[in-house]
Short mmCIF file of C-alpha atoms in Angstrom, two decimals:
data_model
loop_
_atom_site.label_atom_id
_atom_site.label_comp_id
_atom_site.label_asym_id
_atom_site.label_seq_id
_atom_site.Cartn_x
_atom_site.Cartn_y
_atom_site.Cartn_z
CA UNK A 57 143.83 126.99 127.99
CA UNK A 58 143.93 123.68 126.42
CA UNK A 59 146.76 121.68 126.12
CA UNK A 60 149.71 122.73 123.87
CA UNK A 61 148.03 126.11 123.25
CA UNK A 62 150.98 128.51 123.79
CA UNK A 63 153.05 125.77 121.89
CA UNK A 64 150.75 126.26 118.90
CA UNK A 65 150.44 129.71 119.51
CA UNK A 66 154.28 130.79 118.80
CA UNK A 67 154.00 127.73 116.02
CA UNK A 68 151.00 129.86 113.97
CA UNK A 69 152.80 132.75 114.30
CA UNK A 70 155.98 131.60 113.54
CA UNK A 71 154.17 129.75 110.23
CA UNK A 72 152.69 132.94 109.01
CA UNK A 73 156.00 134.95 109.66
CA UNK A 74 157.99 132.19 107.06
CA UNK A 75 155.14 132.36 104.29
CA UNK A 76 155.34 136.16 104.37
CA UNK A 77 158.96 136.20 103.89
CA UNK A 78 159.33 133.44 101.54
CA UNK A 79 157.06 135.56 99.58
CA UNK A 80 159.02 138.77 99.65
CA UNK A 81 156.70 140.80 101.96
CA UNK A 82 159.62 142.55 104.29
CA UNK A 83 162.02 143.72 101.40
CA UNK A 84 161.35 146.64 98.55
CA UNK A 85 158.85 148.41 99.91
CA UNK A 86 159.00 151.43 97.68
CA UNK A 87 158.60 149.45 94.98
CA UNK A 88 155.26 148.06 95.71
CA UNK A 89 151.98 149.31 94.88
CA UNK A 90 148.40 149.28 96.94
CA UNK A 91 147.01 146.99 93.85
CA UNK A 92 149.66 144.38 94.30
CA UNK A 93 149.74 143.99 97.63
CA UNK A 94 145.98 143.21 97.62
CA UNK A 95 146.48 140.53 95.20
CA UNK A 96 149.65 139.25 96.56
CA UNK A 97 147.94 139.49 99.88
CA UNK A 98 145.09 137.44 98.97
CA UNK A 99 146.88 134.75 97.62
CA UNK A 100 149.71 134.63 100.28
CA UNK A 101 146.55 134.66 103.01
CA UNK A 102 144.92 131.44 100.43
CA UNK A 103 147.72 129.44 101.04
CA UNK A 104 148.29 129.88 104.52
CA UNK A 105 144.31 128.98 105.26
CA UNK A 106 144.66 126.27 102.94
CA UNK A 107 147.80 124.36 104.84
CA UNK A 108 146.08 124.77 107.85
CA UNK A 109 143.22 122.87 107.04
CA UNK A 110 145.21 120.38 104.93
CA UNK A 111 146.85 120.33 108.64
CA UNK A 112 144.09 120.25 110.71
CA UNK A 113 142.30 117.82 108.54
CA UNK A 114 144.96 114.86 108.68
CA UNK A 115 145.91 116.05 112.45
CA UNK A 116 142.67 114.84 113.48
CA UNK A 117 139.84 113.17 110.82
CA UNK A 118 136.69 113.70 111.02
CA UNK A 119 133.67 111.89 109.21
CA UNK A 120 132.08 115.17 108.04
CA UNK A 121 134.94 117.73 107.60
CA UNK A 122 132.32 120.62 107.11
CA UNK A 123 133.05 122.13 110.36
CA UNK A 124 137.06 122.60 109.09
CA UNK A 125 135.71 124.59 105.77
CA UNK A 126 133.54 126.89 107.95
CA UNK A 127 136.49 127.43 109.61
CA UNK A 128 138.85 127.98 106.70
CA UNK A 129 136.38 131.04 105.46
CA UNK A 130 136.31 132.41 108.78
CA UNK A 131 140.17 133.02 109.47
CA UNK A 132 140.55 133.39 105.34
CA UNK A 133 138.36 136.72 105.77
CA UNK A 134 139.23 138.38 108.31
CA UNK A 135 143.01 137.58 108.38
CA UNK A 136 142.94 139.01 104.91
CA UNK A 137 141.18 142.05 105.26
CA UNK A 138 143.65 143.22 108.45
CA UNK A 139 146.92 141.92 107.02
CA UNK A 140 145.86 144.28 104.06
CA UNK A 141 144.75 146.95 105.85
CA UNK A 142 147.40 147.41 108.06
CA UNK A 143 150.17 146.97 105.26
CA UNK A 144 148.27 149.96 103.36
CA UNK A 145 149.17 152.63 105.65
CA UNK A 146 152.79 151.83 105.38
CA UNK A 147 152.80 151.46 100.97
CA UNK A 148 151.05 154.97 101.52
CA UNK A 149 153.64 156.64 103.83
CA UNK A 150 156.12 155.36 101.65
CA UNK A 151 154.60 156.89 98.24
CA UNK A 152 154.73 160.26 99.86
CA UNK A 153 157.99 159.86 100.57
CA UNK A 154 159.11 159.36 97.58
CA UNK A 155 156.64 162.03 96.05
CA UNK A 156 157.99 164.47 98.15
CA UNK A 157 161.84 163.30 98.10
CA UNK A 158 162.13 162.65 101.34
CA UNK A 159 163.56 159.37 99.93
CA UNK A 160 165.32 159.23 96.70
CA UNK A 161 167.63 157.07 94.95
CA UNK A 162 170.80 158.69 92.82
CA UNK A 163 170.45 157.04 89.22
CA UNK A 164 173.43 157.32 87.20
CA UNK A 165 172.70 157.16 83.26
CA UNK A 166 175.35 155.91 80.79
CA UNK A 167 175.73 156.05 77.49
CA UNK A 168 175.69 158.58 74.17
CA UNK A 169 174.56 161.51 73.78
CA UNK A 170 171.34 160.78 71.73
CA UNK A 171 169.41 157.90 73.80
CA UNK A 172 170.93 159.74 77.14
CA UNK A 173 168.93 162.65 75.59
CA UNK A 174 166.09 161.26 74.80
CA UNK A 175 165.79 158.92 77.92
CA UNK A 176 166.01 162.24 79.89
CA UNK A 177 163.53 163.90 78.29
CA UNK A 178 160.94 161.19 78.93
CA UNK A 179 162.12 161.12 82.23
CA UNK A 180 161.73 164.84 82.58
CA UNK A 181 157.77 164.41 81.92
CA UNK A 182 156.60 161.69 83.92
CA UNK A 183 154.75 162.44 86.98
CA UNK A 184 155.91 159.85 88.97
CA UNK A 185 159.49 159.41 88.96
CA UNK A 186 159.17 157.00 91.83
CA UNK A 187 161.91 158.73 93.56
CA UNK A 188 164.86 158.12 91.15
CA UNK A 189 166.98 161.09 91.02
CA UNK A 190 169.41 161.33 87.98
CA UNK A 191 172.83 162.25 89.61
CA UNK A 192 174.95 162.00 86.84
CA UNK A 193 175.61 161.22 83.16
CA UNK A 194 178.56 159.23 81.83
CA UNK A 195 179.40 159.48 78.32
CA UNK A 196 180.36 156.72 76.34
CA UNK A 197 181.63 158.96 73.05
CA UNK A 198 183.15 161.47 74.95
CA UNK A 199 181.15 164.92 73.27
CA UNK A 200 179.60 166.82 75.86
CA UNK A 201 176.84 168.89 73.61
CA UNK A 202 173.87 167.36 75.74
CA UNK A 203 172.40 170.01 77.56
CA UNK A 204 171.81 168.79 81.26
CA UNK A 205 170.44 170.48 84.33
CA UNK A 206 173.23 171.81 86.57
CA UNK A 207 172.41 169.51 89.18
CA UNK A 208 173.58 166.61 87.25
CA UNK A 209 177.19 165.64 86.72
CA UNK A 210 178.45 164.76 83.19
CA UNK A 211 181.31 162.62 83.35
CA UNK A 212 183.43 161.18 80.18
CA UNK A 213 185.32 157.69 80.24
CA UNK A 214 184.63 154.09 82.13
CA UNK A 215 187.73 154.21 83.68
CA UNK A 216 186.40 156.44 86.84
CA UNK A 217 183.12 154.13 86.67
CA UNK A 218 184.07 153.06 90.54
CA UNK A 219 184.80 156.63 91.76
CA UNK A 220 181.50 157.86 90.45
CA UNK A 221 179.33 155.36 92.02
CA UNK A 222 180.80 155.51 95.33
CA UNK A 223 181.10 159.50 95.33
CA UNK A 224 178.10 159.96 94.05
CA UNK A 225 176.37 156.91 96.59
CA UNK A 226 174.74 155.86 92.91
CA UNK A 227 172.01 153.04 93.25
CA UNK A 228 170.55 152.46 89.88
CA UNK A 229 172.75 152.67 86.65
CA UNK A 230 170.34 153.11 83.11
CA UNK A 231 172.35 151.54 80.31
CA UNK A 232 170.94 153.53 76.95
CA UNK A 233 173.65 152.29 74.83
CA UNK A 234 172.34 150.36 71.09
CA UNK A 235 172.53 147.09 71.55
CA UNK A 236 174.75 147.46 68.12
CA UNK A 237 177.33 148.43 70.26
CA UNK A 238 177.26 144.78 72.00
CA UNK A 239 181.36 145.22 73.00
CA UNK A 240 180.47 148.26 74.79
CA UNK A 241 177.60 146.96 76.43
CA UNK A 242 179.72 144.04 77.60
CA UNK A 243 182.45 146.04 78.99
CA UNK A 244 179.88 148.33 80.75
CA UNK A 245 178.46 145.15 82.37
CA UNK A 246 181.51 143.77 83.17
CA UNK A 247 182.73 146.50 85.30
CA UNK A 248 179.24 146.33 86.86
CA UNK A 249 179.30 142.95 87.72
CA UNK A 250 180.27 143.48 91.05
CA UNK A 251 178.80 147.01 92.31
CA UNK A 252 175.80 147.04 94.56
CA UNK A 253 173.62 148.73 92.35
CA UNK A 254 170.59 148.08 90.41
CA UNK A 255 171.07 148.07 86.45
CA UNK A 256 168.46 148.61 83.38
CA UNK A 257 168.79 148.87 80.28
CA UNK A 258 166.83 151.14 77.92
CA UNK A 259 165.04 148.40 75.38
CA UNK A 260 164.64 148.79 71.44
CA UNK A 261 161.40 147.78 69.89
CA UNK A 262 162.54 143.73 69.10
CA UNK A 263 163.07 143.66 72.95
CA UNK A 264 159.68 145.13 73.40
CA UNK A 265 157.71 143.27 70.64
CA UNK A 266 159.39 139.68 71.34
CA UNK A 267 159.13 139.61 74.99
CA UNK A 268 161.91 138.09 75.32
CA UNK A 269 163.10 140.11 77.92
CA UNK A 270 160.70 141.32 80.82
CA UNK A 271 160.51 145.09 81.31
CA UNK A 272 158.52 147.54 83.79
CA UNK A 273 157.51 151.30 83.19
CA UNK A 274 159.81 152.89 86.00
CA UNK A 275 160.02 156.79 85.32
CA UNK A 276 157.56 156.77 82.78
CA UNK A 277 160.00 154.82 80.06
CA UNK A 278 159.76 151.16 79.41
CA UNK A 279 163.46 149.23 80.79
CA UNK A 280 164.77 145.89 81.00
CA UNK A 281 165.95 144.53 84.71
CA UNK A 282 169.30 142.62 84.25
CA UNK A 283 169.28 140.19 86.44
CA UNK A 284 171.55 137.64 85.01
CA UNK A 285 172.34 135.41 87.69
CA UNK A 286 169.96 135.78 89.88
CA UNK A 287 167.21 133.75 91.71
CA UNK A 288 163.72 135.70 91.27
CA UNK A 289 162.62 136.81 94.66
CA UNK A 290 160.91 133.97 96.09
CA UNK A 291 163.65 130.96 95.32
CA UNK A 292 165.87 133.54 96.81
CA UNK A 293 164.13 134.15 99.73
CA UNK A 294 163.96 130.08 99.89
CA UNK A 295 167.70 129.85 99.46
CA UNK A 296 168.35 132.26 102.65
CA UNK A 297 165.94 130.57 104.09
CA UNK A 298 167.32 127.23 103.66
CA UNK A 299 170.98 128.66 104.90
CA UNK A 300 169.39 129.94 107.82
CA UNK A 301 167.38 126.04 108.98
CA UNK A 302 170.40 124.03 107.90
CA UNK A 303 173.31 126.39 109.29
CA UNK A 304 171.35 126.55 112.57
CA UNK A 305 170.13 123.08 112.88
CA UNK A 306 174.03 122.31 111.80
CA UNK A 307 175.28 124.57 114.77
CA UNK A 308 173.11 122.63 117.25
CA UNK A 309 173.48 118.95 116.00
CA UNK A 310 177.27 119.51 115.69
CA UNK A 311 177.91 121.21 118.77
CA UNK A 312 179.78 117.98 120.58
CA UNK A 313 181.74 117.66 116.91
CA UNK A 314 182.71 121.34 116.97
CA UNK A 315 183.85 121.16 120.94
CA UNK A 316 185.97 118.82 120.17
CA UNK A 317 187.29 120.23 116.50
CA UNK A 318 188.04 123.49 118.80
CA UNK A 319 189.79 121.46 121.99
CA UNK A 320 192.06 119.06 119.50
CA UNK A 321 193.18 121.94 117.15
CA UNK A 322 194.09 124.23 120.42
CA UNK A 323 196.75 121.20 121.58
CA UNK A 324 197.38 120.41 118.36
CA UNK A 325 199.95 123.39 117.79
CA UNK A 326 201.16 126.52 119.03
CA UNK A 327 198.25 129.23 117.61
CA UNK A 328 194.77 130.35 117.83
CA UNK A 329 191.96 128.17 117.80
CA UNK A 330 190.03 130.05 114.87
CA UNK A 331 191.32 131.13 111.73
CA UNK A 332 190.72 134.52 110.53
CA UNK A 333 191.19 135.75 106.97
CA UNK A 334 189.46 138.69 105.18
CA UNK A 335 187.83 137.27 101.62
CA UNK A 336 185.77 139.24 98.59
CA UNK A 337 182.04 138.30 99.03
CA UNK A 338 179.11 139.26 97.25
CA UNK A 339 178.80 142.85 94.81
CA UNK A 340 182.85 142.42 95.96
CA UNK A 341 182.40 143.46 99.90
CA UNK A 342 185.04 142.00 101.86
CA UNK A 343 184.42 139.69 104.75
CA UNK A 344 186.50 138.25 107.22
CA UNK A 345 185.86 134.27 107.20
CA UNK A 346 185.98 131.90 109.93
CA UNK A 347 187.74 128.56 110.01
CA UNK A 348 189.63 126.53 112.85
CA UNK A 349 193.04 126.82 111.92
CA UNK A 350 194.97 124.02 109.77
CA UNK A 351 197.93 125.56 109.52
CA UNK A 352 201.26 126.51 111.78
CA UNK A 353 201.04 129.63 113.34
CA UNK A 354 202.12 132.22 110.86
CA UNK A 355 202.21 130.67 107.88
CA UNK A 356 202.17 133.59 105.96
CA UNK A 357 204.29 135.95 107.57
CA UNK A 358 206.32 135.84 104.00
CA UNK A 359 203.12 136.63 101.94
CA UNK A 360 199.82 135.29 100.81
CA UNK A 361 200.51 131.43 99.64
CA UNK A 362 198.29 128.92 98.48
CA UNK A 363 198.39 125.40 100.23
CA UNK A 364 199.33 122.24 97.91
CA UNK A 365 199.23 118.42 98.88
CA UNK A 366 202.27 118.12 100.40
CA UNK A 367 201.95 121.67 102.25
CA UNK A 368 204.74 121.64 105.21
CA UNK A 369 202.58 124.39 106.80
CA UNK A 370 199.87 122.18 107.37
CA UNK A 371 199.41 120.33 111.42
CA UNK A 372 198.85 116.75 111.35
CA UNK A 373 195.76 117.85 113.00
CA UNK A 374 194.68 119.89 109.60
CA UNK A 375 195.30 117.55 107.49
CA UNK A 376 192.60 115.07 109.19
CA UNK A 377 190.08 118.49 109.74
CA UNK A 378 190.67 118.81 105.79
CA UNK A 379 190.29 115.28 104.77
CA UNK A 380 186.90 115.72 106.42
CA UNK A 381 186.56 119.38 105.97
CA UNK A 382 186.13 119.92 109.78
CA UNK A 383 187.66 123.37 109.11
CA UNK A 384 185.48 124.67 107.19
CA UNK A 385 182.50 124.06 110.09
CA UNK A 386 182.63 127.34 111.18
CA UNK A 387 181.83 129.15 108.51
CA UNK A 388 178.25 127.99 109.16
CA UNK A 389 178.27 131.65 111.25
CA UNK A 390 179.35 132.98 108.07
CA UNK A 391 176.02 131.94 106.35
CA UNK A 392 173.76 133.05 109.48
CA UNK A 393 175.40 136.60 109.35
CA UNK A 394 174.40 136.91 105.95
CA UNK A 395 178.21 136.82 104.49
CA UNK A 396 178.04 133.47 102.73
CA UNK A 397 175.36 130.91 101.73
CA UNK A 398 175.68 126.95 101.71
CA UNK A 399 176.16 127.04 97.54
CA UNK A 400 178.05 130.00 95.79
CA UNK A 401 181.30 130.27 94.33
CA UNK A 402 184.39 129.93 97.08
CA UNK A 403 185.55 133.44 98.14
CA UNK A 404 188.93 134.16 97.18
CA UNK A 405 191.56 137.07 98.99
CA UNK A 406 192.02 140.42 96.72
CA UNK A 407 195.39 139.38 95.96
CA UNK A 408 194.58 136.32 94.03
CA UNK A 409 191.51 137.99 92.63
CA UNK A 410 193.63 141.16 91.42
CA UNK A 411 195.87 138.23 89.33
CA UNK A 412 192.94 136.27 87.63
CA UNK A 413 190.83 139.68 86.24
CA UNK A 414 194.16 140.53 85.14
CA UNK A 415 193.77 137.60 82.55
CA UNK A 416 189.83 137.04 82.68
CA UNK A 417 187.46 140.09 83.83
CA UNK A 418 184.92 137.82 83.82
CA UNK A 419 185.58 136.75 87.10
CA UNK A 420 183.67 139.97 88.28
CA UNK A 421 180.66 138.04 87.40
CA UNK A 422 181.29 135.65 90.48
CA UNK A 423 180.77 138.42 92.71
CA UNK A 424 176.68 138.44 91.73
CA UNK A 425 175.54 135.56 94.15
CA UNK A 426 177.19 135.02 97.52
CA UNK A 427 180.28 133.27 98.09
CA UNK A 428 179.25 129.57 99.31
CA UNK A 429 180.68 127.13 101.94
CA UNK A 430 180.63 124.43 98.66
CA UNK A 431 180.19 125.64 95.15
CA UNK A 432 179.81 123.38 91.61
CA UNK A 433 183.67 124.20 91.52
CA UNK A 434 184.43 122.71 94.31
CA UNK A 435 182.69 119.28 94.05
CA UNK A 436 184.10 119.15 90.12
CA UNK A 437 187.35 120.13 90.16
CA UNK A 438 188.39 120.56 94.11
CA UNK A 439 190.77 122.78 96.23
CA UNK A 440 192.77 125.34 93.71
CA UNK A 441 196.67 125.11 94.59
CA UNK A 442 197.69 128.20 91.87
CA UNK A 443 195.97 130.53 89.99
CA UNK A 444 195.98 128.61 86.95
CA UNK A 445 193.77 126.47 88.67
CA UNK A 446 191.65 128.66 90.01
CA UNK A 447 191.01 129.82 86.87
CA UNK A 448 189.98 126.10 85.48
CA UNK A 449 187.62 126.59 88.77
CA UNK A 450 186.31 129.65 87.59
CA UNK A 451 184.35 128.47 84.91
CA UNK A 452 182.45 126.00 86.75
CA UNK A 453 181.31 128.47 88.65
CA UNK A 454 180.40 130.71 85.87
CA UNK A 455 178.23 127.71 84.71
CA UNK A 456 176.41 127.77 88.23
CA UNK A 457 175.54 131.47 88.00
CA UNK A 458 174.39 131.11 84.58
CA UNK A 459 172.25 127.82 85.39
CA UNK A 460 171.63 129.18 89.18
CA UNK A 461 168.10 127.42 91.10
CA UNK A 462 167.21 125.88 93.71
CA UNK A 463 167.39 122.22 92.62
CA UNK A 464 170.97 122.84 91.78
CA UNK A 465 171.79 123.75 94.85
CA UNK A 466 170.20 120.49 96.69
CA UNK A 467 171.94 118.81 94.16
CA UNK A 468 175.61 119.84 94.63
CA UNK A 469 174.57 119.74 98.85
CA UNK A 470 174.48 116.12 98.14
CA UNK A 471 177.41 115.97 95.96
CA UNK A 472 179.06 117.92 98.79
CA UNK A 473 178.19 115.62 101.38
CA UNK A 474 179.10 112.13 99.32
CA UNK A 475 182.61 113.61 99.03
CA UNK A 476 182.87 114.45 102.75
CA UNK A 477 181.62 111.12 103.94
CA UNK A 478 184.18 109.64 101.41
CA UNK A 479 186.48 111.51 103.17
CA UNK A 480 188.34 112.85 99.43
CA UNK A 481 188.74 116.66 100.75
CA UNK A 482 192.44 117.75 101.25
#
């Protein structure tokens, strides 16, 4: 073997294994089709060729570089033609699943009586129904003189919304309300905000016609993916990946820093070295997050209380792990589980959540993207000491959803990092 082959071995593979994820080859497989993956294939298998040679080319020049193109056709080919046909078998396997219904997914349809009607019967005559299965029917006008199959539930009122999604394990929710009724709508999506479920909406003919909005023809009826706040696939598969490099290049390269965090906050005070507190995270899970403790031992035995500048509650010790925000280092394990991400609004407990949707339901809308170790709230308006000022918070963070990429992420990393280098966090 020549020298550094193994080395470049794991390297190729490890190369190909990144593109194909970047480029959203592992998730949503009953979603694809034969005809895109051959396309997407292709290209995916064009780029990969063509930064090897780019590679190859500058690793070692050559006067005539016509060897290196040869080359570039011969792994393009045949690299293409088995990725494909090996990926085919499992697209197939996974049609027939979902033509026979040995995989489903319960759809839950809201809205009035006439579009739920009329979506339904469109539904009721496509071939391929792509394995949705319409569970139930919530009506938004409260008549119940749609005539349903048995098998489907009708329900009346968005107060039970929550019940009937986790009852009824409900993974896609069809809006058909008119977009006339833009109060409903907003309500509907409100209390959607943060449920792990996939929403549509059934589109008029100025959706259609403008293209303003981008629809596909699931079930055999045109509908309109709302994905407000969210990345499309492959800048979100670049953000995980980018919370993945940095949290585990972090872990390595601030081992010695988080040795001694650990040592100086166990002698610092009586308590545990690690703090453990359970937080809402993304589509409003709950979480338990990690951070060396700041704080006397039982500081809240009298109930949940938010910290202020001159906190009495807070060691010596914490107060130079905050200045620096040393004690938030751990939550780097957070990221690597999947629970958080380097950039997303700060996770919050129940009990201060249950207090600001109280006054602002839009705070549901934080729960789309994952709760980050820094967030655009953070590095504008800081640490929240009430809920008043979590609340000014909040709408920072509402900005970031709204304005979400990856370019604002690098760019409130950096903003991150000038303030902890500054040493301004409390």
């Amino acid at each position: 073997m020549p020298p550094g082959f193994y080395l470049g071995w794991f390297l190729y593979t490890i190369g190909w294994l990144t593109l194909h994820f970047l480029t959203g080859t592992y998730e949503s497989i009953y979603q694809k089709t034969v005809v895109d993956e051959f396309f997407k294939t292709l290209i995916v298998s064009l780029i990969g060729c063509l930064l090897l040679l780019f590679f190859f080319i500058l690793k070692n020049p050559q006067e005539y570089n016509e060897d290196y193109y040869l080359e570039f056709f011969s792994l393009l080919g045949p690299f293409f033609i088995v990725t494909f046909l090996f990926r085919v078998p499992f697209i197939k396997t996974a049609k027939h699943q979902l033509w026979d219904e040995k995989v489903f997914f319960n759809v839950l349809l809201i809205g009035a009586e006439k579009n739920a009607a009329q979506f339904f019967n469109s539904f009721a005559k496509s071939k391929d129904k792509r394995g949705f299965r319409i569970a139930g029917f919530l009506n938004t006008n409260g008549n119940h003189t749609i005539k349903l199959p048995d098998n489907i539930k009708n329900y009346a009122g968005l107060d039970n919304l929550t019940k009937i999604i986790v009852d009824d394990k409900i993974e896609e929710v069809i809006i058909t309300v008119d977009k006339n009724e833009r109060d409903l709508l907003t309500k509907i999506l409100q209390q959607l905000s943060d449920k792990d479920v996939n929403i549509k909406i059934t589109p008029d003919r100025v959706d259609i016609i403008s293209g303003a909005l981008k629809t596909n023809n699931i079930l055999g009826t045109p509908l309109i993916d709302v994905h407000s706040g969210q990345l499309p696939n492959w800048q979100k598969n670049i953000k995980r990946f980018i919370d993945l490099f940095v949290s585990i290049l972090g872990l390595i390269i601030l081992s010695p820093l988080l040795l001694f965090t650990a040592i100086r906050t166990r002698f610092s005070s009586k308590g545990s070295v690690l703090f453990l507190q359970e937080r809402i995270g993304y589509k409003g899970k709950p979480f338990t997050i990690l951070k060396f403790r700041s704080m006397v031992e039982d500081a809240e035995k009298d109930g949940p209380a938010l910290s202020s500048d001159h906190d009495t509650r807070i060691t010596n010790w914490g107060k130079t792990m905050r200045k620096w925000r040393l004690d938030e280092l751990p939550q780097l394990l957070n990221i690597i589980k999947g629970e958080m991400s380097l950039v997303g609004p700060r996770p919050e407990r129940k009990f201060y959540i249950d207090q600001i949707e109280e006054q602002h339901p839009e705070y549901n809308y934080l729960f789309k993207v994952k709760p980050g170790l820094s967030s655009w709230g953070m590095v504008k308006f800081g640490y929240a000491s009430s809920v008043d000022e979590m609340i000014q918070r909040m709408q920072y963070d509402l900005m970031y959803i709204e304005n979400v990429s990856i370019l604002l992420d690098l760019e409130i990393m950096l903003l991150t990092l000038r303030i902890i280098f500054a040493g301004k966090g409390k």
